[in-house]
CSV table of C-alpha atoms in Angstrom, one decimal:
chain,number,residue,atom,x,y,z
A,13,UNK,CA,0.0,0.0,0.0
A,14,UNK,CA,1.4,3.4,-0.9
A,15,UNK,CA,1.8,6.4,1.4
A,16,UNK,CA,-1.4,8.2,0.1
A,17,UNK,CA,-3.6,5.2,0.6
A,18,UNK,CA,-2.3,4.5,4.0
A,19,UNK,CA,-2.7,8.1,5.2
A,20,UNK,CA,-6.2,8.2,3.8
A,21,UNK,CA,-7.0,5.0,5.7
A,22,UNK,CA,-5.6,6.5,9.0
A,23,UNK,CA,-7.6,9.7,8.6
A,24,UNK,CA,-10.7,7.9,7.6
A,25,UNK,CA,-10.5,5.7,10.7
A,26,UNK,CA,-10.1,8.7,12.9
A,27,UNK,CA,-13.0,10.5,11.3
A,28,UNK,CA,-15.2,7.3,11.3
A,29,UNK,CA,-15.7,7.6,7.6
A,30,UNK,CA,-15.2,5.3,4.6
A,31,UNK,CA,-11.9,5.8,2.8
A,32,UNK,CA,-13.9,6.9,-0.3
A,33,UNK,CA,-15.2,9.9,1.7
A,34,UNK,CA,-11.7,11.2,2.2
A,35,UNK,CA,-10.0,13.0,-0.7
A,36,UNK,CA,-6.7,14.7,-1.1
A,37,UNK,CA,-8.5,18.0,-1.0
A,38,UNK,CA,-10.2,17.3,2.3
A,39,UNK,CA,-9.2,19.3,5.3
A,40,UNK,CA,-9.3,17.9,8.8
A,41,UNK,CA,-12.0,20.4,9.7
A,42,UNK,CA,-14.1,19.1,6.8
A,43,UNK,CA,-13.8,15.6,8.1
A,44,UNK,CA,-14.7,16.6,11.7
A,45,UNK,CA,-11.3,15.8,13.2
A,46,UNK,CA,-10.8,17.8,16.4
A,47,UNK,CA,-7.6,18.6,18.2
A,48,UNK,CA,-7.5,15.3,20.1
A,49,UNK,CA,-8.2,13.4,16.8
A,50,UNK,CA,-5.4,15.3,15.1
A,51,UNK,CA,-2.9,14.3,17.8
A,52,UNK,CA,-4.1,10.7,17.5
A,53,UNK,CA,-3.7,10.8,13.7
A,54,UNK,CA,-0.2,12.1,14.0
A,55,UNK,CA,0.6,9.3,16.4
A,56,UNK,CA,-0.9,6.7,14.0
A,57,UNK,CA,1.2,8.2,11.1
A,58,UNK,CA,4.4,8.0,13.2
A,59,UNK,CA,3.6,4.4,14.2
A,60,UNK,CA,2.7,3.3,10.6
A,61,UNK,CA,5.8,4.9,8.9
A,62,UNK,CA,8.2,4.7,11.8
A,63,UNK,CA,9.0,8.4,11.5
A,64,UNK,CA,8.9,11.3,13.9
A,65,UNK,CA,6.5,14.1,12.9
A,66,UNK,CA,7.6,17.6,14.2
A,67,UNK,CA,4.2,18.7,15.6
A,68,UNK,CA,3.4,20.7,18.6
A,69,UNK,CA,-0.3,20.9,19.5
A,70,UNK,CA,0.1,24.3,21.0
A,71,UNK,CA,0.7,25.9,17.6
A,72,UNK,CA,-0.9,23.4,15.1
A,73,UNK,CA,-0.7,25.8,12.2
A,74,UNK,CA,2.8,27.0,12.8
A,75,UNK,CA,4.7,23.8,12.6
A,76,UNK,CA,7.2,22.4,10.1
A,77,UNK,CA,4.5,19.9,9.3
A,78,UNK,CA,1.7,21.3,7.2
A,79,UNK,CA,-1.7,19.9,8.1
A,80,UNK,CA,-3.9,22.2,6.1
A,81,UNK,CA,-5.2,19.4,3.8
A,82,UNK,CA,-4.7,15.7,3.3
A,83,UNK,CA,-2.4,16.3,0.3
A,84,UNK,CA,-0.2,18.6,2.4
A,85,UNK,CA,0.0,15.8,5.1
A,86,UNK,CA,0.9,13.3,2.4
A,87,UNK,CA,3.6,15.6,1.0
A,88,UNK,CA,5.0,16.1,4.5
A,89,UNK,CA,5.1,12.4,5.3
A,90,UNK,CA,6.9,11.7,2.0
A,91,UNK,CA,9.4,14.4,2.8
A,92,UNK,CA,10.0,13.0,6.3
A,93,UNK,CA,10.3,9.5,4.9
A,94,UNK,CA,13.1,10.7,2.7
A,95,UNK,CA,14.8,12.7,5.4
A,96,UNK,CA,14.5,10.1,8.2
A,97,UNK,CA,14.8,6.8,6.4
A,98,UNK,CA,17.0,8.1,3.6
B,1,UNK,CA,-29.2,20.7,57.6
B,2,UNK,CA,-30.9,18.7,54.8
B,3,UNK,CA,-31.7,15.0,54.9
B,4,UNK,CA,-29.7,13.0,52.4
B,5,UNK,CA,-31.0,9.8,50.8
B,6,UNK,CA,-29.7,7.3,48.2
B,7,UNK,CA,-31.9,7.1,45.2
B,8,UNK,CA,-29.7,5.1,42.8
B,9,UNK,CA,-27.1,2.4,43.0
B,10,UNK,CA,-24.9,0.7,40.4
B,11,UNK,CA,-22.0,-1.7,40.5
B,12,UNK,CA,-19.8,-4.1,38.6
B,13,UNK,CA,-17.5,-6.3,40.6
B,14,UNK,CA,-16.4,-9.9,40.9
B,15,UNK,CA,-19.8,-11.0,42.2
B,16,UNK,CA,-21.9,-9.5,39.4
B,17,UNK,CA,-22.4,-6.8,36.8
B,18,UNK,CA,-25.4,-5.2,38.6
B,19,UNK,CA,-26.7,-4.4,42.0
B,20,UNK,CA,-29.3,-7.2,41.8
B,21,UNK,CA,-26.7,-9.9,40.8
B,22,UNK,CA,-24.3,-8.6,43.5
B,23,UNK,CA,-26.9,-8.7,46.2
B,24,UNK,CA,-28.0,-12.2,45.2
B,25,UNK,CA,-24.4,-13.4,45.5
B,26,UNK,CA,-23.9,-11.6,48.8
B,27,UNK,CA,-27.0,-13.2,50.2
B,28,UNK,CA,-25.9,-16.6,48.9
B,29,UNK,CA,-22.4,-16.2,50.4
B,30,UNK,CA,-20.9,-16.8,47.0
B,31,UNK,CA,-17.2,-16.3,46.4
B,32,UNK,CA,-16.1,-14.2,43.5
B,33,UNK,CA,-12.4,-14.8,44.1
B,34,UNK,CA,-10.6,-17.2,41.7
B,35,UNK,CA,-7.5,-17.7,39.6
B,36,UNK,CA,-6.1,-14.5,38.1
B,37,UNK,CA,-6.2,-14.1,34.3
B,38,UNK,CA,-3.5,-11.5,33.7
B,39,UNK,CA,-0.4,-11.4,31.5
B,40,UNK,CA,2.7,-13.1,33.0
B,41,UNK,CA,0.6,-14.6,35.9
B,42,UNK,CA,3.2,-17.3,36.2
B,43,UNK,CA,5.7,-14.7,37.4
B,44,UNK,CA,3.4,-13.7,40.3
B,45,UNK,CA,3.5,-15.3,43.6
B,46,UNK,CA,-0.1,-14.3,44.3
B,47,UNK,CA,-2.3,-15.8,41.7
B,48,UNK,CA,-5.8,-15.2,43.0
B,49,UNK,CA,-8.1,-12.3,43.0
B,50,UNK,CA,-11.6,-11.0,42.6
B,51,UNK,CA,-11.5,-10.1,38.9
B,52,UNK,CA,-14.5,-8.8,36.9
B,53,UNK,CA,-15.2,-11.5,34.3
B,54,UNK,CA,-17.2,-11.3,31.1
B,55,UNK,CA,-17.1,-7.5,30.8
B,56,UNK,CA,-16.8,-6.8,27.1
B,57,UNK,CA,-15.6,-3.3,27.2
B,58,UNK,CA,-14.9,-3.1,23.5
B,59,UNK,CA,-18.5,-3.9,22.7
B,60,UNK,CA,-19.8,-1.4,25.2
B,61,UNK,CA,-17.5,1.5,24.2
B,62,UNK,CA,-16.5,2.8,20.8
B,63,UNK,CA,-12.9,3.0,19.5
B,64,UNK,CA,-12.4,6.6,20.6
B,65,UNK,CA,-13.8,5.9,24.0
B,66,UNK,CA,-11.6,2.9,24.4
B,67,UNK,CA,-8.6,5.0,23.6
B,68,UNK,CA,-9.5,7.3,26.6
B,69,UNK,CA,-11.0,4.9,29.1
B,70,UNK,CA,-8.7,3.0,31.4
B,71,UNK,CA,-10.4,-0.1,32.9
B,72,UNK,CA,-11.1,1.8,36.1
B,73,UNK,CA,-13.0,4.3,34.0
B,74,UNK,CA,-14.8,1.6,32.0
B,75,UNK,CA,-16.0,0.0,35.2
B,76,UNK,CA,-17.0,3.3,36.7
B,77,UNK,CA,-19.1,4.3,33.7
B,78,UNK,CA,-20.9,0.9,33.7
B,79,UNK,CA,-21.8,1.3,37.4
B,80,UNK,CA,-22.8,4.9,36.9
B,81,UNK,CA,-25.2,4.0,34.1
B,82,UNK,CA,-27.0,1.6,36.4
B,83,UNK,CA,-27.1,4.0,39.3
B,84,UNK,CA,-28.4,7.0,37.3
B,85,UNK,CA,-30.9,4.9,35.4
B,86,UNK,CA,-32.3,3.5,38.7
B,87,UNK,CA,-32.5,6.9,40.2
B,88,UNK,CA,-34.4,8.3,37.2
B,89,UNK,CA,-32.7,11.6,37.7
B,90,UNK,CA,-31.8,13.8,34.7
B,91,UNK,CA,-29.3,16.5,35.2
B,92,UNK,CA,-30.2,19.8,33.4
B,93,UNK,CA,-30.7,23.4,34.2
B,94,UNK,CA,-29.9,24.5,37.8
B,95,UNK,CA,-29.8,20.9,39.0
B,96,UNK,CA,-27.0,20.2,36.6
B,97,UNK,CA,-25.0,23.3,37.4
B,98,UNK,CA,-25.1,22.6,41.2
B,99,UNK,CA,-24.7,18.8,41.1
B,100,UNK,CA,-21.3,17.1,40.8
B,101,UNK,CA,-19.5,13.8,41.1
B,102,UNK,CA,-17.0,12.9,43.8
B,103,UNK,CA,-15.4,9.5,43.4
B,104,UNK,CA,-12.7,7.5,45.2
B,105,UNK,CA,-9.8,5.6,43.7
B,106,UNK,CA,-6.4,4.7,45.1
B,107,UNK,CA,-4.5,3.9,41.9
B,108,UNK,CA,-6.5,5.4,39.0
B,109,UNK,CA,-5.3,4.1,35.7
B,110,UNK,CA,-2.9,1.5,36.9
B,111,UNK,CA,-3.1,-0.7,33.9
B,112,UNK,CA,-2.4,2.2,31.6
B,113,UNK,CA,0.8,2.9,33.6
B,114,UNK,CA,1.6,-0.8,33.4
B,115,UNK,CA,1.0,-1.2,29.7
B,116,UNK,CA,3.0,1.9,28.7
B,117,UNK,CA,5.9,1.2,31.1
B,118,UNK,CA,6.1,-2.2,29.5
B,119,UNK,CA,6.0,-0.7,26.1
B,120,UNK,CA,8.8,1.8,26.7
B,121,UNK,CA,11.0,-0.2,29.1
B,122,UNK,CA,10.5,-3.8,28.1
B,123,UNK,CA,9.8,-3.4,24.4
B,124,UNK,CA,12.1,-0.4,24.0
B,125,UNK,CA,9.5,1.8,22.2
B,126,UNK,CA,10.1,5.5,22.2
B,127,UNK,CA,6.6,6.6,21.5
B,128,UNK,CA,3.4,6.2,23.5
B,129,UNK,CA,-0.2,6.9,22.5
B,130,UNK,CA,-1.2,10.6,22.9
B,131,UNK,CA,-3.9,9.9,25.5
B,132,UNK,CA,-1.8,8.1,28.1
B,133,UNK,CA,-2.0,11.0,30.5
B,134,UNK,CA,-5.8,11.7,30.3
B,135,UNK,CA,-6.4,8.0,30.5
B,136,UNK,CA,-4.4,7.2,33.6
B,137,UNK,CA,-5.1,10.3,35.7
B,138,UNK,CA,-7.0,9.6,38.9
B,139,UNK,CA,-9.8,12.0,38.1
B,140,UNK,CA,-10.4,10.4,34.6
B,141,UNK,CA,-13.4,8.3,35.8
B,142,UNK,CA,-15.0,11.2,37.6
B,143,UNK,CA,-14.5,13.5,34.6
B,144,UNK,CA,-16.1,11.0,32.2
B,145,UNK,CA,-19.1,10.6,34.5
B,146,UNK,CA,-19.4,14.4,34.6
B,147,UNK,CA,-19.2,14.6,30.8
B,148,UNK,CA,-21.7,11.7,30.3
B,149,UNK,CA,-24.3,13.0,32.7
B,150,UNK,CA,-23.9,16.8,32.4
B,151,UNK,CA,-22.7,17.2,36.0
B,152,UNK,CA,-21.4,20.8,36.2
B,153,UNK,CA,-21.1,21.3,40.0
B,154,UNK,CA,-18.3,20.4,42.4
B,155,UNK,CA,-16.5,17.4,41.0
B,156,UNK,CA,-13.2,15.8,42.0
B,157,UNK,CA,-11.5,12.6,43.0
B,158,UNK,CA,-10.5,11.5,46.5
B,159,UNK,CA,-7.5,9.3,47.0
B,160,UNK,CA,-7.0,7.9,50.5
B,161,UNK,CA,-5.9,4.3,49.6
B,162,UNK,CA,-8.5,1.8,51.0
B,163,UNK,CA,-10.7,4.5,52.4
B,164,UNK,CA,-11.0,6.5,49.2
B,165,UNK,CA,-14.6,5.6,48.4
B,166,UNK,CA,-15.8,6.3,52.0
B,167,UNK,CA,-14.0,9.6,52.1
B,168,UNK,CA,-15.6,10.5,48.7
B,169,UNK,CA,-19.1,9.5,49.8
B,170,UNK,CA,-18.6,11.4,53.0
B,171,UNK,CA,-17.8,14.5,50.9
B,172,UNK,CA,-20.8,14.0,48.7
B,173,UNK,CA,-23.0,13.5,51.7
B,174,UNK,CA,-21.7,16.7,53.3
B,175,UNK,CA,-22.3,18.7,50.1
B,176,UNK,CA,-26.0,17.6,49.9
B,177,UNK,CA,-26.5,17.9,53.7
B,178,UNK,CA,-25.3,21.5,53.7
B,179,UNK,CA,-27.5,22.5,50.7
B,180,UNK,CA,-24.5,23.1,48.5
B,181,UNK,CA,-25.7,20.5,46.0
B,182,UNK,CA,-29.2,19.0,45.5
B,183,UNK,CA,-27.7,15.7,44.3
B,184,UNK,CA,-24.3,14.2,44.0
B,185,UNK,CA,-23.0,11.2,42.1
B,186,UNK,CA,-20.5,9.4,44.3
B,187,UNK,CA,-18.8,6.1,45.1
B,188,UNK,CA,-15.5,4.8,43.7
B,189,UNK,CA,-13.7,2.3,41.6
B,190,UNK,CA,-10.4,0.4,41.3
B,191,UNK,CA,-8.7,-1.8,38.8
B,192,UNK,CA,-5.2,-2.7,39.9
B,193,UNK,CA,-5.4,-6.3,38.9
B,194,UNK,CA,-2.6,-6.3,36.3
B,195,UNK,CA,1.0,-7.6,36.5
B,196,UNK,CA,2.5,-4.5,38.1
B,197,UNK,CA,-0.5,-3.9,40.3
B,198,UNK,CA,-0.4,-7.3,41.8
B,199,UNK,CA,3.4,-7.4,42.0
B,200,UNK,CA,3.3,-4.2,44.0
B,201,UNK,CA,0.9,-5.7,46.5
B,202,UNK,CA,3.0,-8.9,46.7
B,203,UNK,CA,5.9,-6.8,48.0
B,204,UNK,CA,4.2,-6.0,51.3
B,205,UNK,CA,3.8,-9.7,52.2
B,206,UNK,CA,0.2,-9.2,53.4
B,207,UNK,CA,-1.5,-11.1,50.6
B,208,UNK,CA,-3.1,-14.5,50.9
B,209,UNK,CA,-2.3,-17.2,48.3
B,210,UNK,CA,-5.6,-19.1,48.8
B,211,UNK,CA,-8.5,-17.1,50.3
B,212,UNK,CA,-9.6,-14.0,52.2
B,213,UNK,CA,-10.9,-15.2,55.6
B,214,UNK,CA,-11.6,-12.2,57.7
B,215,UNK,CA,-11.8,-12.7,61.5
B,216,UNK,CA,-11.1,-16.4,61.2
B,217,UNK,CA,-8.1,-17.5,63.3
B,218,UNK,CA,-6.5,-19.2,60.3
B,219,UNK,CA,-6.7,-16.1,58.1
B,220,UNK,CA,-3.5,-15.4,56.1
B,221,UNK,CA,-4.0,-12.1,54.3
B,222,UNK,CA,-6.0,-10.0,51.9
B,223,UNK,CA,-7.0,-10.7,48.3
B,224,UNK,CA,-7.3,-8.0,45.7
B,225,UNK,CA,-10.6,-7.3,44.0
B,226,UNK,CA,-11.6,-4.8,41.3
B,227,UNK,CA,-14.8,-3.0,40.2
B,228,UNK,CA,-16.9,0.0,40.9
B,229,UNK,CA,-19.8,1.1,43.1
B,230,UNK,CA,-21.7,4.3,42.2
B,231,UNK,CA,-24.6,6.0,44.0
B,232,UNK,CA,-26.9,8.9,43.6
B,233,UNK,CA,-27.0,10.9,46.9
B,234,UNK,CA,-30.0,13.2,46.8
B,235,UNK,CA,-31.6,15.8,49.1
B,236,UNK,CA,-34.7,14.1,50.7
B,237,UNK,CA,-37.3,16.7,49.6
B,238,UNK,CA,-35.9,16.8,46.1
B,239,UNK,CA,-36.1,13.0,45.9
B,240,UNK,CA,-39.7,12.9,47.3
B,241,UNK,CA,-40.8,15.7,45.0
B,242,UNK,CA,-39.9,13.7,41.9
B,243,UNK,CA,-41.3,10.4,43.4
B,244,UNK,CA,-37.9,8.7,43.5
B,245,UNK,CA,-37.5,5.3,45.1
B,246,UNK,CA,-35.4,5.8,48.2
B,247,UNK,CA,-33.0,3.0,49.1
B,248,UNK,CA,-31.9,4.4,52.5
B,249,UNK,CA,-30.8,7.5,54.3
B,250,UNK,CA,-27.3,8.6,54.9
B,251,UNK,CA,-27.3,10.0,58.4
B,252,UNK,CA,-23.7,10.8,59.4
B,253,UNK,CA,-20.0,10.2,58.9
B,254,UNK,CA,-16.7,10.8,60.5
B,255,UNK,CA,-13.1,10.9,59.4
B,256,UNK,CA,-10.0,10.5,61.5
B,257,UNK,CA,-6.3,10.2,61.0
B,258,UNK,CA,-4.2,7.9,63.2
B,259,UNK,CA,-1.1,10.0,62.8
B,260,UNK,CA,1.0,7.1,63.9
B,261,UNK,CA,2.2,4.7,61.3
B,262,UNK,CA,2.1,4.5,57.5
B,263,UNK,CA,0.7,1.0,57.4
B,264,UNK,CA,-0.1,-0.3,60.9
B,265,UNK,CA,-3.7,0.6,61.9
B,266,UNK,CA,-4.5,2.2,65.2
B,267,UNK,CA,-7.4,1.1,67.5
B,268,UNK,CA,-7.7,4.7,68.7
B,269,UNK,CA,-8.0,6.1,65.2
B,270,UNK,CA,-10.6,3.5,64.2
B,271,UNK,CA,-12.6,4.0,67.4
B,272,UNK,CA,-12.6,7.8,67.0
B,273,UNK,CA,-14.0,7.4,63.4
B,274,UNK,CA,-16.7,5.0,64.5
B,275,UNK,CA,-17.7,7.1,67.6
B,276,UNK,CA,-17.5,10.2,65.5
B,277,UNK,CA,-20.0,8.8,62.9
B,278,UNK,CA,-22.4,7.9,65.7
B,279,UNK,CA,-22.1,11.4,67.2
B,280,UNK,CA,-22.5,13.1,63.8
B,281,UNK,CA,-25.6,11.0,63.0
B,282,UNK,CA,-26.9,11.6,66.6
B,283,UNK,CA,-27.6,7.9,67.1
B,284,UNK,CA,-27.0,5.8,70.2
B,285,UNK,CA,-24.6,2.9,70.0
B,286,UNK,CA,-27.5,0.6,70.9
B,287,UNK,CA,-29.3,1.6,67.7
B,288,UNK,CA,-26.6,0.1,65.4
B,289,UNK,CA,-27.6,-3.4,64.2
B,290,UNK,CA,-24.9,-4.1,61.6
B,291,UNK,CA,-21.4,-2.9,60.7
B,292,UNK,CA,-19.9,-3.6,57.3
B,293,UNK,CA,-16.4,-4.1,58.6
B,294,UNK,CA,-13.2,-3.1,56.8
B,295,UNK,CA,-12.2,-6.7,57.6
B,296,UNK,CA,-9.3,-7.2,55.2
B,297,UNK,CA,-8.3,-10.6,56.5
B,298,UNK,CA,-4.9,-9.4,57.7
B,299,UNK,CA,-3.9,-10.0,61.3
B,300,UNK,CA,-3.3,-6.3,61.8
B,301,UNK,CA,-6.6,-5.0,60.6
B,302,UNK,CA,-9.0,-7.6,62.0
B,303,UNK,CA,-7.7,-7.5,65.6
B,304,UNK,CA,-7.5,-3.7,65.7
B,305,UNK,CA,-11.0,-3.3,64.1
B,306,UNK,CA,-12.7,-5.7,66.6
B,307,UNK,CA,-11.0,-4.0,69.5
B,308,UNK,CA,-12.1,-0.6,68.3
B,309,UNK,CA,-15.7,-1.8,67.9
B,310,UNK,CA,-15.6,-3.3,71.4
B,311,UNK,CA,-14.3,0.0,72.8
B,312,UNK,CA,-17.0,2.1,71.2
B,313,UNK,CA,-20.0,-0.2,71.7
B,314,UNK,CA,-19.1,-1.7,75.1
B,315,UNK,CA,-21.6,-4.6,75.9
B,316,UNK,CA,-23.6,-3.8,72.7
B,317,UNK,CA,-20.6,-5.0,70.7
B,318,UNK,CA,-21.7,-8.5,71.5
B,319,UNK,CA,-25.3,-7.9,70.2
B,320,UNK,CA,-24.6,-6.3,66.9
B,321,UNK,CA,-23.6,-8.1,63.7
B,322,UNK,CA,-20.4,-7.3,61.8
B,323,UNK,CA,-19.3,-8.9,58.5
B,324,UNK,CA,-16.6,-8.5,55.9
B,325,UNK,CA,-17.8,-9.0,52.4
B,326,UNK,CA,-14.2,-8.8,51.2
B,327,UNK,CA,-14.3,-12.5,51.7
B,328,UNK,CA,-16.5,-12.6,48.6
B,329,UNK,CA,-15.5,-9.7,46.3
B,330,UNK,CA,-12.0,-9.2,47.5
B,331,UNK,CA,-10.5,-5.9,48.5
B,332,UNK,CA,-11.3,-3.3,45.9
B,333,UNK,CA,-8.8,-0.9,47.5
B,334,UNK,CA,-10.0,2.6,46.6
B,335,UNK,CA,-13.4,1.3,45.4
B,336,UNK,CA,-14.1,-1.0,48.3
B,337,UNK,CA,-16.3,1.2,50.5
B,338,UNK,CA,-18.6,1.8,47.5
B,339,UNK,CA,-19.2,-1.9,46.7
B,340,UNK,CA,-19.5,-2.6,50.4
B,341,UNK,CA,-22.2,0.0,50.8
B,342,UNK,CA,-24.4,-2.4,48.9
B,343,UNK,CA,-24.3,-4.8,51.8
B,344,UNK,CA,-25.4,-2.0,54.0
B,345,UNK,CA,-28.3,-1.1,51.7
B,346,UNK,CA,-29.3,-4.8,51.5
B,347,UNK,CA,-29.3,-5.0,55.3
B,348,UNK,CA,-31.5,-2.0,55.7
B,349,UNK,CA,-33.8,-2.5,52.8
B,350,UNK,CA,-34.1,-6.3,52.6
B,351,UNK,CA,-33.2,-7.3,56.1
B,352,UNK,CA,-30.5,-9.6,54.8
B,353,UNK,CA,-27.1,-9.5,56.5
B,354,UNK,CA,-24.3,-10.5,54.2
B,355,UNK,CA,-22.0,-13.1,55.7
B,356,UNK,CA,-18.3,-13.3,56.3
B,357,UNK,CA,-17.4,-16.4,54.2
B,358,UNK,CA,-14.3,-18.5,54.6
B,359,UNK,CA,-14.7,-18.4,58.3
B,360,UNK,CA,-13.3,-21.6,59.7
B,361,UNK,CA,-11.9,-21.0,63.2
B,362,UNK,CA,-12.8,-18.7,66.0
B,363,UNK,CA,-10.2,-16.1,67.0
B,364,UNK,CA,-10.5,-14.9,70.6
B,365,UNK,CA,-9.2,-11.5,69.5
B,366,UNK,CA,-12.1,-11.2,67.1
B,367,UNK,CA,-14.8,-12.5,69.4
B,368,UNK,CA,-17.8,-10.7,67.8
B,369,UNK,CA,-20.7,-12.0,65.8
B,370,UNK,CA,-19.2,-11.9,62.3
B,371,UNK,CA,-22.1,-13.6,60.6
B,372,UNK,CA,-20.0,-16.6,59.6
B,373,UNK,CA,-20.4,-18.2,56.3
B,374,UNK,CA,-24.2,-17.8,55.9
B,375,UNK,CA,-26.3,-14.8,55.4
B,376,UNK,CA,-28.9,-14.0,58.1
B,377,UNK,CA,-32.3,-12.5,58.1
B,378,UNK,CA,-32.5,-9.7,60.6
B,379,UNK,CA,-34.3,-6.4,60.7
B,380,UNK,CA,-31.9,-3.6,61.3
B,381,UNK,CA,-32.5,0.2,61.4
B,382,UNK,CA,-29.0,1.7,61.5
B,383,UNK,CA,-25.8,0.4,60.0
B,384,UNK,CA,-22.2,1.6,59.7
B,385,UNK,CA,-19.6,1.1,57.0
B,386,UNK,CA,-16.0,1.1,58.1
B,387,UNK,CA,-12.9,1.9,56.0
B,388,UNK,CA,-9.5,2.2,57.5
B,389,UNK,CA,-6.7,3.0,55.0
B,390,UNK,CA,-3.0,2.7,54.8
B,391,UNK,CA,-1.6,6.0,55.9
B,392,UNK,CA,-3.9,5.8,58.9
B,393,UNK,CA,-6.8,7.6,57.3
B,394,UNK,CA,-10.2,6.4,58.4
B,395,UNK,CA,-13.8,7.2,57.2
B,396,UNK,CA,-17.0,5.7,58.6
B,397,UNK,CA,-20.5,6.3,57.2
B,398,UNK,CA,-23.8,5.8,59.1
B,399,UNK,CA,-27.0,4.9,57.2
B,400,UNK,CA,-30.5,4.5,58.3
B,401,UNK,CA,-33.6,2.7,57.0
B,402,UNK,CA,-36.2,4.9,55.5
């Protein structure tokens, strides 16, 4: 399974939606994911890809990791995979 | 001063998943203690306990709830649902803003600590789930009850080891009695039966390997239990006005501190709490028909407790009944007083005195009527519930038939 599919699966589970309801253009807000859900999603991503995501819940929009849409999250994870797993 | 009555009760413990099942088991003198089913049980020297069996938490709670509910919270919410349904009370408007929840627990989310320590120490993981802190905190259960039932008044958790629930219920009682709150949800819970939780208790060398036999000369220690007991304490007129079924009245309490030793109990501290509860409730010692004893099955507790009762009641000590239901459900530590309150309600309401089971041999130092092995039918009007904790902190409640 590729990175995109896996992330959509993680986000869908968190939002209690079908994977078909989650698109790359979706935002977390659209999907009804609150701050606790976001932190749990970040954890699930870290566990799945064995990476560390630089994310501080005190300033969610001001991190090195862009969470403004699913496609931004996918880009971020792909970048971290390159950096951290080389 | 307002009168305070109990209008709802709920429980889950080793004897049953409801008040009705638990009372049936208490009346039958059934033992809920058995072999432990926990990970690495073969590395434990104590392998028995009063575990809650057949509780399917993942069917009862959704994925998000499961990620936030430690077992002690799961058990609390199950008992709270029963208590609040029975009471028929709905918290909204001014009632909601004044009513709260005060619960007791000694350890809080022990298995969450245990699982995550295992994960980072034993398995070498460097990352834990984001909700570890809100899951293990001692007030998690009380908080989730407040969220579930819209309780917006004074809410907190009391932690005084084995007296936690009695201290919590005493607080709730005081809040309703003084008019601060029209109703309070109270009681307590504990779930320490996991590898680390049992291992910690083993260290003290006070645990029995075979059975909890309070007051019996051949007793050899305590046995852990787990579960929750939750009640609705309500102002009498408020309960009457809505036609609530009143289970019994809470008439007094007292707390005392031994200020002597961190683990050894004191006769004086226990006696002061018992006498204080009688005084607070304005009842004569002769009116007390039954005492639900702390009765842990340890040499230190049982002798001290019997001596304290003899001191307070004088000749009447030989006429009243005392029993320890820990022989059946085990010692629920911070939740124990809450589950034991059910034996008090059963005595007042049904006239059935729960026995002390496992009683095999008389002990001259515990020469009271401990209702050995079989329940007894007896009409009683006033009962006490004792709790004497490690740290020398004692809390005794007095209840009366309505």
